[in-house]
mmCIF file of C-alpha atoms in Angstrom:
data_model
loop_
_atom_site.group_PDB
_atom_site.id
_atom_site.type_symbol
_atom_site.label_atom_id
_atom_site.label_comp_id
_atom_site.label_asym_id
_atom_site.label_seq_id
_atom_site.Cartn_x
_atom_site.Cartn_y
_atom_site.Cartn_z
ATOM 1 C CA MET A 1 13.068 130.448 97.283
ATOM 2 C CA THR A 2 13.866 132.867 99.598
ATOM 3 C CA THR A 3 15.070 137.126 98.189
ATOM 4 C CA ALA A 4 17.291 139.576 100.012
ATOM 5 C CA ALA A 5 16.636 138.923 103.779
ATOM 6 C CA PRO A 6 13.963 139.487 105.560
ATOM 7 C CA GLN A 7 11.389 138.641 102.163
ATOM 8 C CA THR A 8 10.068 135.153 101.527
ATOM 9 C CA PHE A 9 8.575 134.841 98.190
ATOM 10 C CA THR A 10 6.728 131.504 96.805
ATOM 11 C CA ALA A 11 5.245 131.408 93.363
ATOM 12 C CA THR A 12 2.981 129.176 91.294
ATOM 13 C CA VAL A 13 2.450 128.299 87.722
ATOM 14 C CA SER A 14 -0.414 127.121 86.086
ATOM 15 C CA ALA A 15 0.404 125.983 82.265
ATOM 16 C CA GLU A 16 -3.444 124.811 82.260
ATOM 17 C CA LEU A 17 -4.621 128.581 83.035
ATOM 18 C CA ALA A 18 -1.235 130.165 81.915
ATOM 19 C CA ARG A 19 -1.389 131.929 85.228
ATOM 20 C CA ILE A 20 1.596 132.614 88.054
ATOM 21 C CA THR A 21 0.914 133.725 91.279
ATOM 22 C CA ALA A 22 2.911 135.197 93.896
ATOM 23 C CA ALA A 23 3.374 135.998 97.313
ATOM 24 C CA MET A 24 5.710 137.825 99.001
ATOM 25 C CA THR A 25 6.098 137.940 103.130
ATOM 26 C CA ASP A 26 8.157 140.188 104.565
ATOM 27 C CA ALA A 27 9.834 140.781 108.183
ATOM 28 C CA LYS A 28 6.377 142.312 109.545
ATOM 29 C CA GLY A 29 4.553 139.132 108.529
ATOM 30 C CA THR A 30 3.359 141.019 105.688
ATOM 31 C CA THR A 31 2.205 139.119 102.807
ATOM 32 C CA THR A 32 2.031 140.831 99.102
ATOM 33 C CA GLN A 33 -0.344 139.191 96.580
ATOM 34 C CA PHE A 34 0.986 139.390 92.957
ATOM 35 C CA ALA A 35 -0.162 137.417 89.706
ATOM 36 C CA GLY A 36 0.344 137.414 86.118
ATOM 37 C CA PHE A 37 -1.173 135.953 82.784
ATOM 38 C CA GLY A 38 -0.097 134.810 79.340
ATOM 39 C CA ALA A 39 -1.296 136.528 76.740
ATOM 40 C CA HIS A 40 -4.327 134.615 75.953
ATOM 41 C CA ALA A 41 -4.918 133.411 79.432
ATOM 42 C CA PRO A 42 -8.854 132.640 80.394
ATOM 43 C CA ALA A 43 -8.695 134.928 83.396
ATOM 44 C CA LEU A 44 -6.587 137.940 81.845
ATOM 45 C CA GLY A 45 -10.285 139.268 80.980
ATOM 46 C CA GLU A 46 -11.859 139.118 84.247
ATOM 47 C CA GLN A 47 -8.850 141.011 86.129
ATOM 48 C CA ARG A 48 -10.244 144.561 85.596
ATOM 49 C CA LEU A 49 -11.096 147.305 87.079
ATOM 50 C CA VAL A 50 -15.105 147.263 86.319
ATOM 51 C CA THR A 51 -16.202 150.230 88.363
ATOM 52 C CA LEU A 52 -14.747 153.776 89.179
ATOM 53 C CA SER A 53 -15.674 156.629 90.866
ATOM 54 C CA THR A 54 -15.297 159.911 92.211
ATOM 55 C CA ARG A 55 -17.275 161.777 95.177
ATOM 56 C CA THR A 56 -16.687 165.503 94.514
ATOM 57 C CA THR A 57 -17.804 169.218 94.794
ATOM 58 C CA ALA A 58 -19.543 170.563 91.824
ATOM 59 C CA GLY A 59 -21.400 174.186 91.259
ATOM 60 C CA ALA A 60 -22.206 176.637 89.085
ATOM 61 C CA GLY A 61 -20.537 178.473 85.995
ATOM 62 C CA ASP A 62 -16.876 177.395 86.191
ATOM 63 C CA GLU A 63 -17.010 174.610 89.679
ATOM 64 C CA VAL A 64 -17.268 171.954 87.542
ATOM 65 C CA ALA A 65 -16.031 168.589 88.301
ATOM 66 C CA ILE A 66 -14.107 166.830 85.573
ATOM 67 C CA VAL A 67 -13.754 163.242 85.352
ATOM 68 C CA GLY A 68 -11.811 161.592 82.309
ATOM 69 C CA PHE A 69 -11.715 157.925 81.592
ATOM 70 C CA THR A 70 -10.190 155.992 79.279
ATOM 71 C CA LEU A 71 -11.611 152.551 77.125
ATOM 72 C CA THR A 72 -8.719 150.277 75.226
ATOM 73 C CA GLY A 73 -8.917 147.478 73.343
ATOM 74 C CA ILE A 74 -10.595 146.943 69.957
ATOM 75 C CA GLU A 75 -14.437 146.815 70.172
ATOM 76 C CA SER A 76 -16.791 149.209 71.422
ATOM 77 C CA LYS A 77 -18.480 149.152 75.075
ATOM 78 C CA PRO A 78 -21.250 149.525 77.057
ATOM 79 C CA VAL A 79 -20.865 152.101 79.628
ATOM 80 C CA LEU A 80 -22.850 153.122 82.263
ATOM 81 C CA ILE A 81 -21.980 156.689 83.750
ATOM 82 C CA ARG A 82 -24.548 158.635 86.756
ATOM 83 C CA ALA A 83 -23.863 162.015 88.303
ATOM 84 C CA VAL A 84 -25.382 161.553 91.585
ATOM 85 C CA GLY A 85 -26.590 164.174 93.768
ATOM 86 C CA PRO A 86 -30.077 163.839 95.477
ATOM 87 C CA THR A 87 -29.805 159.939 96.117
ATOM 88 C CA HIS A 88 -26.886 160.465 97.457
ATOM 89 C CA GLY A 89 -28.211 163.251 99.958
ATOM 90 C CA SER A 90 -30.571 160.055 100.935
ATOM 91 C CA PHE A 91 -27.339 158.387 102.281
ATOM 92 C CA GLY A 92 -26.543 161.789 105.041
ATOM 93 C CA VAL A 93 -24.511 163.783 102.985
ATOM 94 C CA ALA A 94 -26.204 167.079 103.985
ATOM 95 C CA THR A 95 -24.307 168.930 101.450
ATOM 96 C CA ALA A 96 -25.067 166.831 97.844
ATOM 97 C CA LEU A 97 -25.790 168.240 94.912
ATOM 98 C CA THR A 98 -29.549 168.927 94.270
ATOM 99 C CA ALA A 99 -29.893 169.061 90.609
ATOM 100 C CA PRO A 100 -26.445 167.717 88.657
ATOM 101 C CA ARG A 101 -26.124 168.015 85.087
ATOM 102 C CA LEU A 102 -24.234 165.423 83.089
ATOM 103 C CA VAL A 103 -22.455 166.152 79.738
ATOM 104 C CA LEU A 104 -19.488 163.713 78.141
ATOM 105 C CA TYR A 105 -17.345 164.863 75.690
ATOM 106 C CA ASN A 106 -14.564 162.675 73.454
ATOM 107 C CA ARG A 107 -11.369 163.118 72.745
ATOM 108 C CA ASP A 108 -11.911 165.608 69.781
ATOM 109 C CA LEU A 109 -14.390 167.636 72.899
ATOM 110 C CA ALA A 110 -17.393 167.027 70.610
ATOM 111 C CA VAL A 111 -20.507 166.155 72.905
ATOM 112 C CA VAL A 112 -21.458 162.535 72.784
ATOM 113 C CA GLY A 113 -24.357 162.739 75.233
ATOM 114 C CA ARG A 114 -25.765 164.727 77.924
ATOM 115 C CA ASN A 115 -28.532 164.741 80.856
ATOM 116 C CA THR A 116 -30.089 166.503 83.293
ATOM 117 C CA GLY A 117 -32.301 164.340 85.552
ATOM 118 C CA TRP A 118 -32.723 160.761 84.659
ATOM 119 C CA THR A 119 -36.009 159.881 84.100
ATOM 120 C CA THR A 120 -36.364 162.401 81.481
ATOM 121 C CA SER A 121 -34.337 160.645 79.522
ATOM 122 C CA GLY A 122 -36.800 157.762 78.313
ATOM 123 C CA THR A 123 -34.917 154.926 78.730
ATOM 124 C CA THR A 124 -35.313 154.548 82.722
ATOM 125 C CA ALA A 125 -36.656 151.286 82.587
ATOM 126 C CA THR A 126 -33.299 150.036 80.585
ATOM 127 C CA ILE A 127 -30.985 152.413 82.823
ATOM 128 C CA VAL A 128 -32.722 150.567 85.973
ATOM 129 C CA ALA A 129 -31.726 147.290 84.264
ATOM 130 C CA ALA A 130 -28.179 148.578 83.796
ATOM 131 C CA ALA A 131 -27.602 149.359 87.026
ATOM 132 C CA ALA A 132 -29.003 146.461 88.290
ATOM 133 C CA ARG A 133 -26.196 144.391 86.185
ATOM 134 C CA ALA A 134 -23.628 146.399 87.659
ATOM 135 C CA GLY A 135 -24.417 146.428 91.172
ATOM 136 C CA ALA A 136 -24.790 150.120 91.092
ATOM 137 C CA CYS A 137 -27.369 151.733 94.660
ATOM 138 C CA PRO A 138 -31.104 152.213 92.985
ATOM 139 C CA LEU A 139 -31.921 155.508 92.329
ATOM 140 C CA GLY A 140 -34.796 157.848 93.387
ATOM 141 C CA ALA A 141 -37.525 157.289 91.071
ATOM 142 C CA THR A 142 -38.513 160.435 90.983
ATOM 143 C CA SER A 143 -34.943 162.084 91.629
ATOM 144 C CA ALA A 144 -32.550 164.565 89.674
ATOM 145 C CA ASP A 145 -29.934 162.430 89.105
ATOM 146 C CA SER A 146 -28.406 162.202 86.253
ATOM 147 C CA VAL A 147 -27.454 159.177 83.640
ATOM 148 C CA LEU A 148 -26.456 158.278 80.559
ATOM 149 C CA LEU A 149 -26.226 155.125 78.980
ATOM 150 C CA LEU A 150 -23.939 154.626 76.413
ATOM 151 C CA THR A 151 -22.473 151.854 73.649
ATOM 152 C CA LEU A 152 -18.486 153.808 72.948
ATOM 153 C CA ALA A 153 -15.457 153.177 71.322
ATOM 154 C CA PRO A 154 -12.326 152.777 72.240
ATOM 155 C CA GLY A 155 -10.991 156.024 73.606
ATOM 156 C CA ALA A 156 -10.680 158.694 76.082
ATOM 157 C CA TYR A 157 -13.553 160.241 77.503
ATOM 158 C CA THR A 158 -14.458 163.441 79.843
ATOM 159 C CA ALA A 159 -17.873 163.817 82.017
ATOM 160 C CA VAL A 160 -18.542 167.567 83.041
ATOM 161 C CA VAL A 161 -20.751 167.664 86.045
ATOM 162 C CA ASN A 162 -22.245 171.286 87.590
ATOM 163 C CA ALA A 163 -24.945 172.114 89.059
ATOM 164 C CA ALA A 164 -28.613 172.879 87.009
ATOM 165 C CA ASP A 165 -29.570 174.698 89.473
ATOM 166 C CA ASP A 166 -26.715 176.895 90.761
ATOM 167 C CA GLN A 167 -26.460 175.080 94.016
ATOM 168 C CA THR A 168 -22.976 173.990 94.710
ATOM 169 C CA GLY A 169 -22.861 170.483 96.247
ATOM 170 C CA VAL A 170 -21.200 167.028 96.522
ATOM 171 C CA GLY A 171 -21.491 164.269 93.803
ATOM 172 C CA LEU A 172 -20.337 160.909 92.944
ATOM 173 C CA VAL A 173 -19.780 160.292 89.531
ATOM 174 C CA GLU A 174 -19.850 156.812 88.945
ATOM 175 C CA VAL A 175 -18.466 154.759 85.358
ATOM 176 C CA TYR A 176 -19.350 151.261 85.153
ATOM 177 C CA ASP A 177 -17.535 148.714 82.804
ATOM 178 C CA LEU A 178 -20.953 146.842 81.566
ATOM 179 C CA SER A 179 -19.094 144.632 78.784
ATOM 180 C CA GLY A 180 -18.192 141.540 80.693
ATOM 181 C CA ALA A 181 -14.849 139.758 81.169
ATOM 182 C CA SER A 182 -13.132 140.702 77.550
ATOM 183 C CA VAL A 183 -10.003 141.061 76.972
ATOM 184 C CA ASP A 184 -10.309 143.528 74.094
ATOM 185 C CA GLN A 185 -12.659 145.741 76.003
ATOM 186 C CA LYS A 186 -11.571 147.924 79.561
ATOM 187 C CA LEU A 187 -11.503 150.634 81.671
ATOM 188 C CA THR A 188 -8.273 151.194 81.882
ATOM 189 C CA ASN A 189 -8.220 154.571 84.351
ATOM 190 C CA ILE A 190 -9.968 157.274 85.489
ATOM 191 C CA SER A 191 -9.100 161.088 87.076
ATOM 192 C CA THR A 192 -11.300 163.967 88.581
ATOM 193 C CA ARG A 193 -9.782 167.560 88.157
ATOM 194 C CA ALA A 194 -11.527 168.973 91.310
ATOM 195 C CA MET A 195 -11.440 170.825 94.591
ATOM 196 C CA ALA A 196 -10.073 168.876 97.401
ATOM 197 C CA GLY A 197 -12.195 170.062 100.589
ATOM 198 C CA ALA A 198 -11.800 169.709 104.109
ATOM 199 C CA GLY A 199 -14.719 167.992 106.372
ATOM 200 C CA ASP A 200 -17.652 166.937 104.108
ATOM 201 C CA ALA A 201 -16.204 167.426 101.210
ATOM 202 C CA PRO A 202 -12.726 165.684 100.531
ATOM 203 C CA LEU A 203 -12.091 164.079 96.947
ATOM 204 C CA ILE A 204 -12.703 160.279 97.062
ATOM 205 C CA ALA A 205 -12.326 157.687 94.555
ATOM 206 C CA GLY A 206 -13.823 154.491 94.461
ATOM 207 C CA LEU A 207 -12.658 151.758 92.491
ATOM 208 C CA VAL A 208 -13.418 147.627 91.980
ATOM 209 C CA VAL A 209 -11.705 145.461 91.137
ATOM 210 C CA GLY A 210 -13.303 142.195 88.934
ATOM 211 C CA GLY A 211 -11.999 138.825 88.729
ATOM 212 C CA SER A 212 -10.219 136.170 91.127
ATOM 213 C CA VAL A 213 -6.424 137.129 91.620
ATOM 214 C CA PRO A 214 -5.165 140.983 92.647
ATOM 215 C CA LYS A 215 -5.074 143.963 90.068
ATOM 216 C CA ARG A 216 -1.526 146.091 90.445
ATOM 217 C CA VAL A 217 -2.651 149.537 90.197
ATOM 218 C CA LEU A 218 -1.372 153.379 90.222
ATOM 219 C CA ILE A 219 -3.007 155.804 91.852
ATOM 220 C CA ARG A 220 -1.809 159.460 92.053
ATOM 221 C CA ALA A 221 -3.017 162.563 93.445
ATOM 222 C CA ALA A 222 -1.190 165.816 91.484
ATOM 223 C CA GLY A 223 -1.273 169.191 93.401
ATOM 224 C CA LEU A 224 1.711 171.569 92.635
ATOM 225 C CA ALA A 225 2.706 168.733 89.691
ATOM 226 C CA LEU A 226 -0.593 170.884 88.062
ATOM 227 C CA ALA A 227 0.988 174.218 88.178
ATOM 228 C CA GLN A 228 3.330 173.358 85.158
ATOM 229 C CA PHE A 229 -0.234 173.562 82.911
ATOM 230 C CA GLY A 230 -0.854 177.021 84.136
ATOM 231 C CA LEU A 231 -3.572 176.082 87.105
ATOM 232 C CA THR A 232 -3.632 178.070 90.363
ATOM 233 C CA GLY A 233 -5.023 177.856 93.241
ATOM 234 C CA VAL A 234 -3.857 174.141 93.056
ATOM 235 C CA LEU A 235 -3.522 172.306 96.530
ATOM 236 C CA ALA A 236 0.012 172.503 98.207
ATOM 237 C CA GLN A 237 0.212 169.472 99.702
ATOM 238 C CA PRO A 238 -2.115 166.770 99.157
ATOM 239 C CA GLN A 239 -2.282 163.553 101.358
ATOM 240 C CA LEU A 240 -3.795 160.542 99.661
ATOM 241 C CA THR A 241 -5.188 157.237 101.554
ATOM 242 C CA LEU A 242 -6.145 154.566 100.468
ATOM 243 C CA ARG A 243 -8.621 152.361 102.206
ATOM 244 C CA ALA A 244 -10.038 148.685 102.095
ATOM 245 C CA ALA A 245 -13.840 148.089 101.708
ATOM 246 C CA GLY A 246 -13.762 148.376 105.668
ATOM 247 C CA SER A 247 -12.573 151.320 105.992
ATOM 248 C CA ALA A 248 -9.211 150.162 107.224
ATOM 249 C CA THR A 249 -6.079 152.061 106.037
ATOM 250 C CA VAL A 250 -3.954 149.685 103.258
ATOM 251 C CA SER A 251 -1.666 152.703 102.495
ATOM 252 C CA GLN A 252 -1.067 156.279 102.967
ATOM 253 C CA ASN A 253 1.755 158.888 101.021
ATOM 254 C CA ALA A 254 1.944 162.886 101.292
ATOM 255 C CA GLY A 255 5.209 162.959 99.122
ATOM 256 C CA TRP A 256 5.691 160.157 96.159
ATOM 257 C CA SER A 257 9.514 161.335 96.124
ATOM 258 C CA ALA A 258 10.339 160.209 99.941
ATOM 259 C CA SER A 259 8.620 156.865 98.848
ATOM 260 C CA LEU A 260 10.853 153.641 99.001
ATOM 261 C CA ASP A 261 8.641 153.095 95.863
ATOM 262 C CA ALA A 262 9.749 156.183 94.163
ATOM 263 C CA ALA A 263 11.082 154.845 90.931
ATOM 264 C CA LEU A 264 8.778 152.346 90.533
ATOM 265 C CA ILE A 265 6.201 154.845 91.043
ATOM 266 C CA ALA A 266 7.857 156.898 87.867
ATOM 267 C CA ASP A 267 8.471 154.013 86.013
ATOM 268 C CA ALA A 268 5.081 153.040 85.898
ATOM 269 C CA ALA A 269 3.762 156.414 85.245
ATOM 270 C CA GLY A 270 5.611 156.757 82.235
ATOM 271 C CA ARG A 271 4.468 153.164 81.136
ATOM 272 C CA VAL A 272 0.751 154.075 81.318
ATOM 273 C CA GLY A 273 1.538 157.710 79.535
ATOM 274 C CA ALA A 274 1.343 159.578 82.540
ATOM 275 C CA PHE A 275 2.913 163.346 82.819
ATOM 276 C CA ALA A 276 5.652 162.940 84.789
ATOM 277 C CA PHE A 277 5.500 164.432 88.661
ATOM 278 C CA PRO A 278 8.587 166.700 89.277
ATOM 279 C CA ALA A 279 11.553 165.683 91.320
ATOM 280 C CA GLY A 280 11.317 166.220 94.682
ATOM 281 C CA SER A 281 7.706 167.525 94.064
ATOM 282 C CA GLN A 282 4.850 166.558 97.755
ATOM 283 C CA ASP A 283 2.588 165.105 95.193
ATOM 284 C CA ALA A 284 1.314 162.105 96.391
ATOM 285 C CA ALA A 285 1.082 158.277 94.642
ATOM 286 C CA LEU A 286 0.908 154.628 95.730
ATOM 287 C CA GLY A 287 1.853 151.779 93.736
ATOM 288 C CA VAL A 288 -0.229 148.342 95.215
ATOM 289 C CA ASN A 289 -1.667 145.393 94.607
ATOM 290 C CA LEU A 290 -5.364 145.472 94.943
ATOM 291 C CA ALA A 291 -7.343 142.414 95.783
ATOM 292 C CA PRO A 292 -10.574 142.172 94.084
ATOM 293 C CA GLY A 293 -13.567 143.685 95.564
ATOM 294 C CA SER A 294 -13.625 147.756 96.528
ATOM 295 C CA ASP A 295 -11.542 149.989 97.994
ATOM 296 C CA THR A 296 -11.664 154.071 98.281
ATOM 297 C CA ALA A 297 -8.830 156.372 97.256
ATOM 298 C CA GLN A 298 -9.593 159.942 99.775
ATOM 299 C CA VAL A 299 -7.401 163.116 98.855
ATOM 300 C CA ALA A 300 -7.289 165.908 101.374
ATOM 301 C CA GLY A 301 -4.833 168.835 101.917
ATOM 302 C CA VAL A 302 -1.830 168.228 104.974
ATOM 303 C CA GLY A 303 -2.513 170.444 107.413
ATOM 304 C CA GLY A 304 -6.251 171.237 106.406
ATOM 305 C CA ARG A 305 -5.608 172.917 103.040
ATOM 306 C CA THR A 306 -7.469 172.999 100.750
ATOM 307 C CA GLY A 307 -7.044 173.880 96.734
ATOM 308 C CA ILE A 308 -7.683 171.866 93.578
ATOM 309 C CA VAL A 309 -6.384 168.443 93.275
ATOM 310 C CA LEU A 310 -6.189 165.278 90.045
ATOM 311 C CA LEU A 311 -6.738 162.529 91.577
ATOM 312 C CA GLU A 312 -5.750 159.460 89.097
ATOM 313 C CA VAL A 313 -6.420 155.895 88.984
ATOM 314 C CA TYR A 314 -4.475 154.025 86.561
ATOM 315 C CA GLU A 315 -4.774 149.764 86.116
ATOM 316 C CA LEU A 316 -1.107 148.773 85.378
ATOM 317 C CA PRO A 317 -0.445 146.258 82.558
#
């Protein structure tokens, strides 16, 4: 089938798998893959976000990194949450957190778990096994990284990370879905409110898509849009860059309302329950199809500016 020139669209339907796959190629030869499933398709549980992570800066007192995530479905889910500092430093990050403290809250702001130093948890062998199953890099055997291994009910959660030794640094906050392929259990979004800095301290989110077909996601970087919630010191104009595993730039945006996909982005935000960006704002957003594998979304300020930003990644239905 051919759409309005100059795009070509092809589709394949599988009744056995309850799946439709499609590809759209534009005049420049760029091809975008799509996939859709019936409500009970066996692949629906595999097509999901299996890992979400954020690299950010945290310090003492109010200089915290705040990472929110949501679990959907009807069953509780095993989740591995890590605040990686010292081990992150072993990969060449000179300003890594030396002693991250990790506290997890539920929607009612009740503490669900806390840890300062994963080797003090008493469950190190279980944590090591869970990390290996999730494909996470091993932590140093005596490192001060912090970890929580919990079974969580569906709902919204907030992980707060700061410096137990009052030393500001760069940390990596990771959330791993350990439940396996399941339609009834999904990790559907992650959001991070933190400083977007320059040089060694941009705000970076990593995501891993499981399964065998592309997954549609919405990625947003809110700067001035946060002012409506009373926040000051927000990033005036965030630039959002999506990169594939090989560091190649997949897409970039520094003003969502000027995007050709602005209407689709606004509609997608409404469908996942994200707050609306003001019309004409210079907040950034991307609606993209991601192939199975790992990608990173990076936020920096246009013109080298710094400020508070909210970086969000949503799985789209």
